[in-house]
Short mmCIF file of C-alpha atoms in Angstrom, two decimals:
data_model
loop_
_atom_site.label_atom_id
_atom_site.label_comp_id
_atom_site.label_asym_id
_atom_site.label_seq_id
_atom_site.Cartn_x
_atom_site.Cartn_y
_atom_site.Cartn_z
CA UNK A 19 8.52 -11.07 -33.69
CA UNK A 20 7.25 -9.95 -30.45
CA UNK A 21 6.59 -5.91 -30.49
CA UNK A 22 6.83 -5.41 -26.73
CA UNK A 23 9.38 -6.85 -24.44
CA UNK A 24 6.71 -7.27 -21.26
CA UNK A 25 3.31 -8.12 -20.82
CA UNK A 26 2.04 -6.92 -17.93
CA UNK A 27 -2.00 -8.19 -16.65
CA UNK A 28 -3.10 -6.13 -14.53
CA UNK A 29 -3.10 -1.85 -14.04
CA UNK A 30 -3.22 -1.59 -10.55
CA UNK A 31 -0.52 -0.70 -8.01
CA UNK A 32 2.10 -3.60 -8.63
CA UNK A 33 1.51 -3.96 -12.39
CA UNK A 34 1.97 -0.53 -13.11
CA UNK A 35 4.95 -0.05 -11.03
CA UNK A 36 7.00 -3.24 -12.64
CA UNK A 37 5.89 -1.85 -16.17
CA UNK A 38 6.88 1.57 -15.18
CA UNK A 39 10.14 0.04 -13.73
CA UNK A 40 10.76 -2.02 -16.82
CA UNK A 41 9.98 1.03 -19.16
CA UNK A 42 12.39 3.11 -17.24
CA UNK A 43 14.92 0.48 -18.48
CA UNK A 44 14.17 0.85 -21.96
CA UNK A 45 12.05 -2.14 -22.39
CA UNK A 46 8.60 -1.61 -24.58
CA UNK A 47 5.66 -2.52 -21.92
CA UNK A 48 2.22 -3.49 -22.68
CA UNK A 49 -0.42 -3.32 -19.56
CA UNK A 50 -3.86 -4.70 -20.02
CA UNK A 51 -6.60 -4.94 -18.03
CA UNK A 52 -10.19 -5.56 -19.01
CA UNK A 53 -11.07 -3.49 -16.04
CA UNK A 54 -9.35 -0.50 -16.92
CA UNK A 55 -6.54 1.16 -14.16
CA UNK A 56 -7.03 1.61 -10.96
CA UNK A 57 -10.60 -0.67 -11.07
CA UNK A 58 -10.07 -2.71 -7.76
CA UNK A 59 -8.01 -2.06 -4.24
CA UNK A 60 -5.89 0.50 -5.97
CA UNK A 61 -8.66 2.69 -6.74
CA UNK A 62 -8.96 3.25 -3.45
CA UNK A 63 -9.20 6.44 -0.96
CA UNK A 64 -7.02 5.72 2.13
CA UNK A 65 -3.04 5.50 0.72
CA UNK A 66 -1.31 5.11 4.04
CA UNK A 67 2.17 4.19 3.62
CA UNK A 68 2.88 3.50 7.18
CA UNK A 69 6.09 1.03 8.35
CA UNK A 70 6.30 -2.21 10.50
CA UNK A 71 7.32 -0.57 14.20
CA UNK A 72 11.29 -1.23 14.86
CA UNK A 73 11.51 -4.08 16.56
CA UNK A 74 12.15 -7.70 15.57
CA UNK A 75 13.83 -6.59 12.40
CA UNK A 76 13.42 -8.90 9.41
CA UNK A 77 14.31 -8.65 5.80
CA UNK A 78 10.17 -8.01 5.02
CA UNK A 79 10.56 -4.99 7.10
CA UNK A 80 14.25 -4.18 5.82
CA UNK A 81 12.56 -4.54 2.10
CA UNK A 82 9.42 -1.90 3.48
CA UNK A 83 11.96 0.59 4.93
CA UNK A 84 13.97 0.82 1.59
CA UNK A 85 11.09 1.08 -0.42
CA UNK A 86 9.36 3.99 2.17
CA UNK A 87 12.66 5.53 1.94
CA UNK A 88 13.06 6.00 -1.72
CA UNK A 89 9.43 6.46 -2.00
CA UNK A 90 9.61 10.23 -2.12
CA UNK A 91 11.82 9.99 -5.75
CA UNK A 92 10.26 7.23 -7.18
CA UNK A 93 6.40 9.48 -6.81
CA UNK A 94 8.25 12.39 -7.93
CA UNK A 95 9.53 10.96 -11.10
CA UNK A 96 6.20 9.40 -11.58
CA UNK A 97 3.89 12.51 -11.09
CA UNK A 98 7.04 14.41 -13.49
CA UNK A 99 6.47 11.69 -16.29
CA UNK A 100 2.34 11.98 -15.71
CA UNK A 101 2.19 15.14 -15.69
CA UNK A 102 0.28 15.44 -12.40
CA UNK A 103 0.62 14.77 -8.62
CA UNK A 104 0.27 11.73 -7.20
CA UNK A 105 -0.64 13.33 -3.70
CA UNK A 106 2.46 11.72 -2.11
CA UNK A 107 3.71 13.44 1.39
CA UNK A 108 6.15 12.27 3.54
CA UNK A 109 3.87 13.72 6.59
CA UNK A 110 4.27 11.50 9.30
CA UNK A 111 2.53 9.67 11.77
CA UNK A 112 0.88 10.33 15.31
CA UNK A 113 -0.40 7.10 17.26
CA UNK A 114 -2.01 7.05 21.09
CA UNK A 115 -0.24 5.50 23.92
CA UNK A 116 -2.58 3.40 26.36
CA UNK A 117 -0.61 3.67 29.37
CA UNK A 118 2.77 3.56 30.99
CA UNK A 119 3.50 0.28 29.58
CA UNK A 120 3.12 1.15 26.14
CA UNK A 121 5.01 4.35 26.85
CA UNK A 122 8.04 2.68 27.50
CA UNK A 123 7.72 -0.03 24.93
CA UNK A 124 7.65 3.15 22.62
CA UNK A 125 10.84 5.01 24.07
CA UNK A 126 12.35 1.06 23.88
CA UNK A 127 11.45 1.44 19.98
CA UNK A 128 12.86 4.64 19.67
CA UNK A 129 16.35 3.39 20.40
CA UNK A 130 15.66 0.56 17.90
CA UNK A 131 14.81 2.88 14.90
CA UNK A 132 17.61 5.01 15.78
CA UNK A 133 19.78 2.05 15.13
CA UNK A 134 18.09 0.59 12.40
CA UNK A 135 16.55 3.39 10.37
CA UNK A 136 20.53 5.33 10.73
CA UNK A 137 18.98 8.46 10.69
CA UNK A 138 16.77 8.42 7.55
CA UNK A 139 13.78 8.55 9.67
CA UNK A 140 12.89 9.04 13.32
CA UNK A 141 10.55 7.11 16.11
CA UNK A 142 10.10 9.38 19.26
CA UNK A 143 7.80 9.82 21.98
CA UNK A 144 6.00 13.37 22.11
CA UNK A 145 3.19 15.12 24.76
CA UNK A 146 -0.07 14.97 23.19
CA UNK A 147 -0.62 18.66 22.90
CA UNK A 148 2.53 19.04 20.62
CA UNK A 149 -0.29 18.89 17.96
CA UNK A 150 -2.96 20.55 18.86
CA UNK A 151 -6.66 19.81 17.98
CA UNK A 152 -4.90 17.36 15.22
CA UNK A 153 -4.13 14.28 17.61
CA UNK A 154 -6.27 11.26 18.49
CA UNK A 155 -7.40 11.12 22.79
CA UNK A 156 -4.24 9.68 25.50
CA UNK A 157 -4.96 7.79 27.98
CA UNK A 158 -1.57 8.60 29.03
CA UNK A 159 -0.91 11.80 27.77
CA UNK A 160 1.52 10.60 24.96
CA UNK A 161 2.05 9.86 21.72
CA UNK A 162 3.90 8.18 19.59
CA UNK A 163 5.47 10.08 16.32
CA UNK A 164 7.47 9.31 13.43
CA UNK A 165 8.65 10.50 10.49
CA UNK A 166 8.74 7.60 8.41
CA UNK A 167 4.87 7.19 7.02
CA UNK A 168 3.87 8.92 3.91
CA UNK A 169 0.60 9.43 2.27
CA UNK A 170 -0.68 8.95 -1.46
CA UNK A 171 -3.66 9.56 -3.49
CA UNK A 172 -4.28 5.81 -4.80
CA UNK A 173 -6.98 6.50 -7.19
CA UNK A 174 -4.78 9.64 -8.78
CA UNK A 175 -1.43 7.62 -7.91
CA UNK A 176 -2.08 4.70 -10.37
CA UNK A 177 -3.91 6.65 -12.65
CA UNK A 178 -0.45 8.43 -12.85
CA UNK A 179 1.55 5.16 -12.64
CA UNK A 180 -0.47 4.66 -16.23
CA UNK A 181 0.30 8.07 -17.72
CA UNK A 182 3.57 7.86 -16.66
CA UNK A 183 4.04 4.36 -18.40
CA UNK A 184 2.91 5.88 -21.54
CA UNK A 185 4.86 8.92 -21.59
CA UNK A 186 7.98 6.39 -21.52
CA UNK A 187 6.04 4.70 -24.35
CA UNK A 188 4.02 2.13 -23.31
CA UNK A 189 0.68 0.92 -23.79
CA UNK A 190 -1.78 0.47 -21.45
CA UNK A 191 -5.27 -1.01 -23.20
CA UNK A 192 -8.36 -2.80 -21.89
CA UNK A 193 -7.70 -5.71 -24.56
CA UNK A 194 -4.42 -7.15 -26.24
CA UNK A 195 -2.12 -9.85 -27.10
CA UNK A 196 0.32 -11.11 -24.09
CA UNK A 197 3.81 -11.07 -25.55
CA UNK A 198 7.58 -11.11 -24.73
CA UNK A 199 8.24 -11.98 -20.82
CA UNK A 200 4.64 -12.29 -19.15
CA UNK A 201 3.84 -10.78 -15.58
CA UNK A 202 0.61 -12.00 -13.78
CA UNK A 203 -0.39 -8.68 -11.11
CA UNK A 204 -4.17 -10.01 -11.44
CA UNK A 205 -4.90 -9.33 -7.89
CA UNK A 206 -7.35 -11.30 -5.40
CA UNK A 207 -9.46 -13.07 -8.43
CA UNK A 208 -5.38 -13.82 -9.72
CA UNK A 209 -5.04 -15.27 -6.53
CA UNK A 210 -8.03 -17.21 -6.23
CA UNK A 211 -7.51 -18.93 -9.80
CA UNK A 212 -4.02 -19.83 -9.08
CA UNK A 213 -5.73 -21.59 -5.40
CA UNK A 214 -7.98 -23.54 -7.65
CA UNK A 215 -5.41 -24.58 -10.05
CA UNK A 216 -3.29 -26.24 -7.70
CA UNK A 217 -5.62 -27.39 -5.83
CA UNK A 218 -4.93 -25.55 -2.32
CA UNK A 219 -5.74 -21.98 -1.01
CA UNK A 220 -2.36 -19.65 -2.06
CA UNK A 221 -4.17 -16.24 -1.27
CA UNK A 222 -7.77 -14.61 -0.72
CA UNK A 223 -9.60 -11.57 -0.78
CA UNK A 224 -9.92 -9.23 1.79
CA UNK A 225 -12.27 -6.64 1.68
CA UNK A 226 -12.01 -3.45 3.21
CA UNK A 227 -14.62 -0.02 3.01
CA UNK A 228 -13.74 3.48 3.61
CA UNK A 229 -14.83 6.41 4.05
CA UNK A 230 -13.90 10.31 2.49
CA UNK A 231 -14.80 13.06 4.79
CA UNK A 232 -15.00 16.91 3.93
CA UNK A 233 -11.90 18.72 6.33
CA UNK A 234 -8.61 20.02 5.21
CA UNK A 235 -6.04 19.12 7.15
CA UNK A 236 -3.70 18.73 3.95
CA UNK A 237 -0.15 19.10 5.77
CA UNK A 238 -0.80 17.45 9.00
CA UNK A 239 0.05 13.98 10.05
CA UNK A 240 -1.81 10.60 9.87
CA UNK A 241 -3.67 10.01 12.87
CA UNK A 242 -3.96 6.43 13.69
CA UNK A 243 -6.07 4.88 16.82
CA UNK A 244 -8.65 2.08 17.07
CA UNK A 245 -7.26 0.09 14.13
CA UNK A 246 -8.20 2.85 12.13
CA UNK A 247 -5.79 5.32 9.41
CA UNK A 248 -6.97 8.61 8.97
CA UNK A 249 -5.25 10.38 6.47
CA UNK A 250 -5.14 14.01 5.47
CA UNK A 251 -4.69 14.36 1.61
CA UNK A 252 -3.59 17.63 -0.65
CA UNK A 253 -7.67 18.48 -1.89
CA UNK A 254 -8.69 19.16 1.48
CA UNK A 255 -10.42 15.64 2.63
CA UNK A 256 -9.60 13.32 5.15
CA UNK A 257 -9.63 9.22 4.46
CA UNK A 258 -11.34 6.78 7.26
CA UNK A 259 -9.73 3.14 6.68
CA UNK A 260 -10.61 0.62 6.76
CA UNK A 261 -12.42 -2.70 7.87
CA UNK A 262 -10.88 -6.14 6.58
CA UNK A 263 -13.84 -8.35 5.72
CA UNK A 264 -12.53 -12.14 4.81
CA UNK A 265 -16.42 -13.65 4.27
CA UNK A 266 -18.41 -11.09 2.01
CA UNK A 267 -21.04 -11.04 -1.28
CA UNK A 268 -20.31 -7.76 -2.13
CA UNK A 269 -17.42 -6.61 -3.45
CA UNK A 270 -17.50 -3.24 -3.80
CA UNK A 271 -20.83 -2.30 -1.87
CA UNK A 272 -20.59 -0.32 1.36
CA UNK A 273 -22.82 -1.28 4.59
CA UNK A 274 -23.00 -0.80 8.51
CA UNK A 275 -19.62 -1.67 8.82
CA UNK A 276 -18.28 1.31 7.14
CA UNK A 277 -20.58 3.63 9.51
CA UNK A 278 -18.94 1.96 12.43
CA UNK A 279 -15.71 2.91 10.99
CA UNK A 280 -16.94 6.43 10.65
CA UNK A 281 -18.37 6.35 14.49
CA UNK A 282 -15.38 5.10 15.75
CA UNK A 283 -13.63 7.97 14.10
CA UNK A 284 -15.40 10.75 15.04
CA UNK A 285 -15.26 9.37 18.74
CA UNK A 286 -11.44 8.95 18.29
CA UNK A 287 -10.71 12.02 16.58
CA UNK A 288 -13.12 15.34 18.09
CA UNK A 289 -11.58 17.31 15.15
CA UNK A 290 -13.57 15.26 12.77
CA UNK A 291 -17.29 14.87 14.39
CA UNK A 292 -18.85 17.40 12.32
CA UNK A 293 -16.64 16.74 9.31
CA UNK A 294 -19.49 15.66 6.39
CA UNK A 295 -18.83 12.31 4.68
CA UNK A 296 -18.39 13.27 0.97
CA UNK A 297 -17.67 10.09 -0.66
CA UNK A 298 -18.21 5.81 0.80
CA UNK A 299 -16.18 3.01 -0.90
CA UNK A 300 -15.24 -0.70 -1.09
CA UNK A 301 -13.10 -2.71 -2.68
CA UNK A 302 -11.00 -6.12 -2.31
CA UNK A 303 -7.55 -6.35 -1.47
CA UNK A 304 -5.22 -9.06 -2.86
CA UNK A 305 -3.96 -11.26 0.48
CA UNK A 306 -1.13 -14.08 -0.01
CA UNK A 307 -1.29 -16.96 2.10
CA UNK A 308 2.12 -15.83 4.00
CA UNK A 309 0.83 -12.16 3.89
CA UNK A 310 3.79 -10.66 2.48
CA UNK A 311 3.71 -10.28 -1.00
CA UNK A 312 4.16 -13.25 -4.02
CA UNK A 313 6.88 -12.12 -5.82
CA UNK A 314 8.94 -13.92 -8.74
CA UNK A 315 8.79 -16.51 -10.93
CA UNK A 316 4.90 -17.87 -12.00
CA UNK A 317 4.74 -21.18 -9.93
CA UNK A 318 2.52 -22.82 -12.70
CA UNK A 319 3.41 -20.98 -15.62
CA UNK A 320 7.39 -21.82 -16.76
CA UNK A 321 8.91 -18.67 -17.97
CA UNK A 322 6.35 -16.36 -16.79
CA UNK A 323 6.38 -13.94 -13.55
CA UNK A 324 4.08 -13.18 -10.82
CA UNK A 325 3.94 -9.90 -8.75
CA UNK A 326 0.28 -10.15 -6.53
CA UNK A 327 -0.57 -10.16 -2.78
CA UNK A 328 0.38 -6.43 -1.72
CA UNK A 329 -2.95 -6.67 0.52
CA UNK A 330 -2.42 -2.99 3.16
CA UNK A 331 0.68 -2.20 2.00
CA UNK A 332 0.72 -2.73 -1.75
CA UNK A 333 1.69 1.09 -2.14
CA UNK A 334 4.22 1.17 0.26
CA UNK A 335 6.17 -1.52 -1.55
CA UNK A 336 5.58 -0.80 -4.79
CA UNK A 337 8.68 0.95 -5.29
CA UNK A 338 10.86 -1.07 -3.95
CA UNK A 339 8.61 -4.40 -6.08
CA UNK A 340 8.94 -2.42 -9.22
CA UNK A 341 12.90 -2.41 -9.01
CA UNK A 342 13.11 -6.09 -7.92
CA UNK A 343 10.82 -7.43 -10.61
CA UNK A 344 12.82 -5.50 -13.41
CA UNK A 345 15.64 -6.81 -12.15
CA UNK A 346 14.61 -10.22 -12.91
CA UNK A 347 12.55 -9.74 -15.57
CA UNK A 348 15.40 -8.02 -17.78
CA UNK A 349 17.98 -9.26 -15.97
CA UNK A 350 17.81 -12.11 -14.64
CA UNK A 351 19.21 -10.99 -11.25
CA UNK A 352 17.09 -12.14 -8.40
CA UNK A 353 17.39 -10.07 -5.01
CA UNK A 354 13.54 -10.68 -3.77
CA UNK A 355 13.84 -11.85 -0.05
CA UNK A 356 12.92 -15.59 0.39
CA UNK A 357 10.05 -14.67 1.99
CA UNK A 358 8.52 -13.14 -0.79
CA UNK A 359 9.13 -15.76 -3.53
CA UNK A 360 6.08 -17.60 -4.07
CA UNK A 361 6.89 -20.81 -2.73
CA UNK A 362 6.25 -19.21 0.93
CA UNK A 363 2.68 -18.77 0.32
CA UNK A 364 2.27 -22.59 -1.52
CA UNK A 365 1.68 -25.83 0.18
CA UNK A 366 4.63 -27.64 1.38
CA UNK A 367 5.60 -30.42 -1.02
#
């Protein structure tokens, strides 16, 4: 007889938050990892939980917004059960606006959130010196700000994620025996095995490098300009994210590309330029083939499940993942969006 319900490979973000999610339920969760928690992507410094802009609605963005939304409980619980904070903040976001076009594509947006996001959340257009010092340069004098995008600690998060999970009883162990229903969260090696077992490209690696800069700015939005997030956290540093590197050697080593990053940063954001660069990282995100996450059913493995692919945004789903996969798992009740299944990242026929 089995002794726990779910297997789960893999302790990052997604693993940990289905196991968590199952546990909740009752069910007795085993996590392993060779690697330990929190050893790839979701050891990582940057944790902006930032939504698709409201436009074009979809049920990938529909999916985000719910899990964003319920975000703020779902960390709580966690960091209640861990006995430690997960450095989640609903703090918002503050984004440059080029030039009169882009102003009024952002007031057009505004109306859209107000009628999607039904008052959860708010998309608005603000002057530039609302914030201060605290705001990335205007070419046209505005900004954009909402008050959707959160912020979390990754590293801490999914070291919590684990606590948490054995608070509710769990295990989570370098080494074990897969039993009961089976969960694959492997990440972008996962995906790169399941490629070469059938035989076509499913997913990839992406890298990305980032930086951790000395400045407290602990209750003051994200700042994002130049393709770049820079995110306050609670211990008084700042994270610079991130490149996204498909064709690399190194994993998790850092190189000119990450002091562009920080160049680009300090030129973006004044407040920063003397701000000293305390810690440099790297690591590889997970990246589906249809570059929303592979959710469901194992598509070479009968009986077993798959949760992998939450690439930028693996944190800002995992919520909302968590609930769907137990769901299924326990259940039986599927309610992941089509897109998300793993048949939209596999080769037709």
């Amino acid at each position: 007889m089995a002794t726990v319900d779910v297997t789960i490979l893999g302790a990052g973000a997604f693993g940990l938050s289905v196991a968590c999610a199952c546990a909740l339920r009752g069910a007795r969760v085993r996590v392993i990892d060779p690697n330990g928690v929190a050893a790839g992507s979701s050891g990582g410094l940057v944790g902006a939980l930032a939504p698709h802009v409201p436009d074009q609605w979809n049920a990938k963005k529909q999916f985000q917004f719910d899990s964003l939304i319920g975000a703020g409980a779902f960390w709580a619980r966690i960091g209640e059960l861990a006995g430690e904070d997960t450095g989640y903040l609903r703090s918002g976001r503050l984004q440059p606006l080029a030039d009169e076009a882009a102003v009024a594509l952002a007031q057009d947006r505004a109306q859209s959130a107000a009628d999607l996001w039904q008052g959860q959340a708010i998309w608005q257009v603000v002057d530039a010196g609302d914030h201060g010092d605290w705001t990335p340069k205007s070419p046209s004098g505005k900004l954009v700000f909402d008050t959707l995008t959160a912020r979390i600690h990754p590293r801490r998060a999914t070291r919590a994620l684990a606590r948490a999970l054995v608070a509710l009883g769990g295990e989570v162990t370098e080494n074990g025996k897969p039993e009961g229903k089976i969960v694959h969260a492997t990440g972008w090696q996962g995906l790169l095995d399941l490629s070469a077992e059938i035989g076509a490209p499913v997913g990839n690696g992406v890298k990305g490098q980032a930086a951790l800069l000395h400045f407290d700015a602990a209750d003051r939005p994200q700042l994002y300009a130049d393709s770049l997030h820079i995110v306050p956290h609670a211990d008084g540093t700042v994270a610079i994210g991130s490149t996204s590197e498909r064709d690399f050697t190194d994993p998790t080593g850092t190189d000119s590309q990450l002091d562009d990053i920080i160049a680009r940063a300090r030129a973006a954001f004044p407040v920063l330029r003397d701000a000293p660069v305390i810690e440099r990282w790297a690591g590889v995100r997970p990246r589906a083939r249809s570059r929303a996450p592979m959710l469901g059913a194992h598509p070479t493995r009968p009986g077993e499940f798959i949760a992998n692919g939450g690439f930028k945004i693996g944190f800002g789903m995992a919520p909302g993942v968590g609930t769907v996969m137990a769901d299924l798992i326990l259940d039986g009740q599927d309610s992941i969006p089509e897109d998300f299944k793993p048949a939209a990242s596999l080769p037709k026929g």
